[in-house]
Structures are given as structure tokens and as C-alpha cells.
Phi, psi and omega in degrees: 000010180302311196297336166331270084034284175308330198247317186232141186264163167307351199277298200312331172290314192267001152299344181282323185281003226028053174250340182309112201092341185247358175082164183277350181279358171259025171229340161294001211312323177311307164265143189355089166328122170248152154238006157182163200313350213258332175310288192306315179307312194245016153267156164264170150258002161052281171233018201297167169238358153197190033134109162279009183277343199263101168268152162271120161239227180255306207244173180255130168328336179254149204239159229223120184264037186338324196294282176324312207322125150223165190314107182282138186266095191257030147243062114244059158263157203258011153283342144323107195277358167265003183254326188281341183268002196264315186297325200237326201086130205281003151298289198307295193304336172308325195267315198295353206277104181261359139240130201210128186292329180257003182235336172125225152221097193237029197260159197275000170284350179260358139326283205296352198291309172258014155282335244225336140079054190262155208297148161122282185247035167265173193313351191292320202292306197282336195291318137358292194296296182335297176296335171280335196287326182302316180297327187288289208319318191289284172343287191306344181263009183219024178278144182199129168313326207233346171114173176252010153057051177242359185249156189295139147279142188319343193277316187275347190286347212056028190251155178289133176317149155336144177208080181230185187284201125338294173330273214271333152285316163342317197284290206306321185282332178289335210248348167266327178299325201284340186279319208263021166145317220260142169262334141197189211233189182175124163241153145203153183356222057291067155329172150322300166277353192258003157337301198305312187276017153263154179268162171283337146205179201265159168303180157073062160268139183269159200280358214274291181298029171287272158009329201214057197244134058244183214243162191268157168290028169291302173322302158214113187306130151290162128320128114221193195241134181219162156256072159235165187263359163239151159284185199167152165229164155208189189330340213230344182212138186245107203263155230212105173306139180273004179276210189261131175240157180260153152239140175248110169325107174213164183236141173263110148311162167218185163318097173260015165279300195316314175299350184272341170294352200290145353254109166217197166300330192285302160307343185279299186318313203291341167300304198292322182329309182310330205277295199313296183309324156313318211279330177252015146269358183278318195276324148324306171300333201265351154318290153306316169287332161254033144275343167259028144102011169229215204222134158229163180234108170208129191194269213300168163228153304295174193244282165241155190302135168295326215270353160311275168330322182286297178306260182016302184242035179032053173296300172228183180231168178294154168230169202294307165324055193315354158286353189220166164238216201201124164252141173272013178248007183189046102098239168271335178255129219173077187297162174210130176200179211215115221221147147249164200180148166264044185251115164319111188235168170250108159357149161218162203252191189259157191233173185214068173269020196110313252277332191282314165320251349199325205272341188280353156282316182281111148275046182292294161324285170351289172324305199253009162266125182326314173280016168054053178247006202267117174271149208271325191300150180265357171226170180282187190214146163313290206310089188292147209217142181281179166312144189260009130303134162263133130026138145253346198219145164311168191289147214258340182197125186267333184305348203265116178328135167296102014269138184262355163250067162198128180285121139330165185086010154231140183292107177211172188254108190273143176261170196279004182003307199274323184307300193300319132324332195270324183291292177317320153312326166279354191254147141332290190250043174062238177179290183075351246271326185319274218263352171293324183268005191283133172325324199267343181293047181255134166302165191247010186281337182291152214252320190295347171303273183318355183267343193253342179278303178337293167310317170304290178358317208226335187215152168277354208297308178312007198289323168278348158311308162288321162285322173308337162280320193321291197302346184269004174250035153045056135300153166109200188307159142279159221205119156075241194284345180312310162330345166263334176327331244261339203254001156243018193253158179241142181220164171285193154333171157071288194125341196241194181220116190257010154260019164304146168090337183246164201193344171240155182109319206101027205248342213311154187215128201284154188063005186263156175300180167062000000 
């Protein structure tokens, strides 16, 4: 932000907003009264639980038709190599593939990339990429629905199980997940409705089964519901207690300088991270919750759809983009994943910070994806609308509504999965270009940032003002060698900033939780 800093003083942003003279709190009403930045800058927020800039609300900013919603089969997801050969004919999509979840990245563009020694995706980039897909690779593989079962239970110690509220697990599980990687959680019931969003099987069918489909459940384990008081799985099933269970949110940051390189390698690494960084907290958390005597249940992806998960329990809000949603602490780059557990949690509700109001304006993503897989529209639509690939081959199951990879029961501005996926699969490192170019991908060290998560917070009228600074404090890609910058920059750990969120120790970050 120096470029910032050099140009515009605080009075001068906020005359730009009309706030002068009139304080911030009057576009603010909702929120805490300021009457100028240096006000925003040294308040506290003291034990608040999140953002004050952040409302809690009842309902999710995007709005949810629960009467449709029923349990998505999500191998018709457009992660499926039998729905992308149903689209392409599945030779042809084989041959076009210069990334791939299941062969790696072995297409000859990403040669030429480094012979060609182009930023991004020279040997620094794929060697990047390479080392994180390896680290991703060792985690999955050692994922169990039930956890890896290496720590003692209150039974064998012979000691009594955990017994605390709701309330103080909820507190105790953010503070051991945020220790073993994750930056925070969201719970809610596994209610009736939020039933509806586990699938019934996991994504990643090989094209193999066009021909013989459905694919047998050896293959892709079904989801179900039981009346056992443990879960469990076995060849054929990831089985699920009918008794009361939570489902829990929780999020892997990621690099959003790297992610600004996109596409390239270096963004494909800072993507793998999240997978990788999942895999051990997931396997730490279900380690810890049965040393206190319960259970998490997580494997297959999805169990439940993340970005579902995020809103819900208010992690995040919707985006223009139906691949990703916006944290308000870490914008569009931003992991999501979903653990179930009998451990009794307190609900946390869905927020309401702008961000969503912000995407029916901003087509900035729209603009700038390459597969045109980004909708353009200014409001959202009931109507999931098909792909502009047409078919080569009939539906894989004729019963299941045309497109058959979107769950239906929400108002959104829906994107294009098979364009978009298919577009990606042609790159060397796949693409990302969405959240790397995204309005909300902005750092938090600049102080002007919280006047502006404000602002969103409460009025649209500024929306375009604000996006018109994104582009003059020259956010979004890197462009030629700046895509390489990445190897002279000090960054934290990670790539990211993990004293978001901390307020003890000495780590505090202003506006933030805890």
C-alpha cells in the first residue's frame, strides 16, 4: 500500500467517500459511531466476537430456498472426469488435459513454460508447484472417516469423558484447531435442514464409468445416515450417526501475493497448501476430540459442500463467483472445509458484511476470466442455467435435471463449472485468475482497510468508488516479472498473516476477534 500513502492522505479518501465533516458513523448507523479514522484506528473491540464492522445475522445475505435443497450426488460435479468426457467426449478431454488431479501436471506447456523461463511458471514456479502437490499427496493418504485413532480415550485412561457446554466447546475447539493450523471454525446442528447438504457421495469419477454408470460403491463410498452411536466406514460406505451431531466449518488461508500470479505455478502451490494444511488438522482435531471422549467424522470431498458451510455458519458470505465465497478477513483466497462431530457446539450464525451487496455490482471476476465462465448479471437468479459447452454425449443418469452439476435452492449469480474447469485443465497450473483478481484479494496492513470493510458493511452507494481505488492502488494480477516478485518479498510464514484473529500474546490485530 506505499503507493497509497504517497498519494492520498486520510482526509482526502475520506472526501472522496463524502464522509467529511460528516463522520463515519453516518453512513454507518448500524454501526459503532466514529467521527474520524484515528477514532477507528485505536478503538478497542475488546471480547466482541468479531469484526465490528461484521454484523451477525439470522439469515445468510444470499437467500435459500430449503423447500428444494435435497442431498447433492456430487459425482456430477464438473470435478468429475466422467461429466467433463460426457461434455468433451472423454478421449478428447484426456488429450486436452495440461492439469490434472489425477496425473499431476505433465502437459507439454508446462515445458515450454520453463524452457521459455516465463515468470510464474519457470523451474522456480513448477518446483513450487511440485513440492506442495507432494505434501497434499502424503496427508490424503492417510485420511480416515473416523480419524487415525492414535490417541488414548477417557475409557482407556479410565477417566471420565469431557463434560462442558456447548458454549466452552465451541471456545476450546477454535482455540485448538486455530493452534493446529485453521483460522477459525463456524458450527451448526446437523439439523433436518442442514442434513440436506451432505452428499450422498463424494466427487473425482474417473471417465472410465461412462459407459457402465453408475460407478459401483467400492468406487465412491455412498454417505449415509444410521442409528449407531459411532460412525464408521467400509468398502462401500462412510457411515453417519442419527443421533445429535454438528457440522463444523473451519478455514486454511492462503497466499494472496502468489494467488495474484495466477496462473500460474506459484498460485497452484499456494491451492495445494490449503489441501495440505487440511490434511493435519483435520487428522490433530479428530485425535484430540477423542481424547476427550467424542468423534469427528471427515474424508471423502466433499461430505458437505464447503462454501455452503462457510455461509451458513458464518465464515464467509457469497460471491459473484459460485467457486469461491469472501471471508472478511481474508477476502477471496480463503480454504474451506467440514468436519462432523458429537461433541455438543454453539450454533454461530451467518454475517453480514457488504461483500455480497459488493459482488452484484462488481464484475471485476466476470471481466477477467479467461473461460467467460463468470455471470455478467446484476442480480442473482433462482434458475441454475446450463452450460454454453454443449454435450457430446447423453446424461449420465436422465432422471437428474439438466445441468446436472448445480444444486439448485439458491439465489446466485451461477457460473459455468464445465467452461470453467475445462479452461483450467488446458493450463499448466490450472488458473485461479477469479480470486487472484478479486476486489476483497487486498491486504490488511493498510489502516484504510477497516474504513472500507465499513463502508461495505452498511451502503452500496460507494461501491463503485471502491472498486475504482481497488484498481488505482494497483491490486489484482501480476503482470510479466512482477509474477516472480514473489522470491524477493518477505512474507510471513505460510504466505499469509496468522495474527489475524489474535488479540492475546502480544499478537493483537486490530478489529479482529479474540
Amino acid at each position: 500500500m506505499e503507493k497509497f500513502h504517497s498519494t492520498v492522505s486520510r482526509r482526502d479518501f475520506m472526501k472522496g467517500l463524502g464522509f467529511a465533516g460528516a463522520g463515519i458513523g453516518t453512513a454507518a448507523a448500524a454501526s459503532p459511531v466514529f467521527h474520524d479514522l484515528d477514532e477507528v484506528l485505536s478503538s478497542s473491540t475488546g471480547d466482541v466476537k468479531r469484526s465490528w464492522w461484521v454484523r451477525e445475522v439470522d439469515e445468510p445475505t444470499v437467500e435459500i430456498d430449503w423447500n428444494v435443497i435435497n442431498r447433492f450426488d456430487a459425482r456430477y460435479t464438473a470435478h468429475s472426469e466422467a461429466i467433463m468426457g460426457r461434455y468433451f467426449g472423454l478421449d478428447e478431454y484426456r488429450q486436452s488435459l495440461q492439469f490434472s488431479y489425477y496425473t499431476g501436471n505433465k502437459g507439454p506447456k508446462v515445458i515450454d513454460a520453463i524452457e521459455n523461463n516465463t515468470p510464474g511458471d519457470n523451474l522456480l514456479g513448477a518446483a513450487m508447484n511440485d513440492a506442495s502437490f507432494s505434501g497434499l499427496a502424503r496427508y490424503n493418504s492417510t485420511l480416515k472417516w473416523h480419524g487415525p485413532e492414535s490417541t488414548l480415550t477417557p475409557e482407556q485412561r479410565g477417566v471420565p469423558k469431557w463434560q462442558g457446554t456447548p458454549e466452552e466447546n465451541t471456545r476450546i475447539l477454535r482455540a485448538a484447531m486455530r493452534f493446529f493450523g485453521a483460522h477459525d471454525i463456524g458450527a451448526a446442528a446437523l439439523d433436518e435442514k442442514h442434513k440436506r447438504l451432505v452428499c450422498t457421495h463424494p466427487q473425482f469419477v474417473s471417465g472410465s464409468y461412462i459407459n457402465s454408470w453408475p460407478p459401483p460403491d467400492t468406487v465412491n463410498k455412498r454417505i449415509v445416515f444410521e442409528d449407531a452411536d459411532q460412525g464408521y466406514s467400509t468398502n462401500e460406505k462412510f457411515v453417519i450417526p442419527t443421533k445429535p451431531m454438528w457440522a463444523v466449518s473451519y478455514t486454511t488461508p492462503m497466499s494472496r501475493e502468489m494467488f495474484r500470479t495466477a496462473p500460474s505455478g506459484l498460485r497452484s502451490a499456494a491451492n495445494a497448501m490449503r489441501y495440505r494444511n487440511r490434511g493435519a488438522i483435520l487428522m490433530e482435531t479428530q485425535n484430540f476430540v477423542r481424547a476427550l471422549g467424542y468423534q469427528v467424522l471427515e474424508e471423502p470431498y466433499p461430505c458437505i459442500p464447503a462454501i455452503a458451510g462457510a455461509i451458513l455458519t458464518g465464515l464467509a458470505e457469497n460471491g459473484r463467483n459460485g467457486g469461491f465465497c469472501n471471508s472478511p478477513d481474508f477476502g477471496s483466497v480463503n480454504g474451506y472445509y467440514d468436519l462432523i462431530t458429537d461433541l455438543p457446539m454453539a450454533p454461530t450464525k451467518p454475517i453480514d458484511a457488504g461483500m455480497w451487496r459488493f459482488c452484484h455490482t462488481c464484475k471485476k471476476c466476470a471481466e477477467a476470466c479467461p473461460a467467460q465462465a463468470i455471470s455478467m448479471d446484476s442480480e442473482p437468479s433462482w434458475e441454475p442455467p446450463k452450460s454454453r459447452i454443449i454435450p457430446k454425449l447423453p446424461p449420465l443418469n436422465p432422471s437428474i435435471p439438466d445441468p446436472e452439476f448445480h444444486q439448485p435452492g439458491k439465489k446466485i449469480m451461477w457460473h459455468d463449472a464445465i467452461a470453467c474447469d475445462a479452461y483450467g485443465n488446458s493450463q499448466p497450473y490450472h488458473c485461479g485468475i477469479c480470486m487472484g483478481t478479486c476486489t476483497f484479494n487486498t491486504n490488511t496492513g493498510a489502516s484504510i482497510h477497516d474504513v472500507v470493510h465499513a463502508v461495505l458493511s452498511t451502503t452500496a452507494v460507494f461501491n463503485g468508488f471502491l472498486w475504482n481505488m481497488d484498481k488505482t492502488f494497483g491490486y489484482g494480477l501480476a503482470e510479466g516479472a512482477e509474477r516472480d516478485r514473489f522470491w524477493e518479498m518477505s512474507l510471513p510464514q505460510y504466505g499469509f498473516d496468522t495474527t489475524i484473529g489474535a488479540a492475546d500474546g502480544g499478537y493483537a490485530h486490530g478489529g479482529t476477534r479474540f
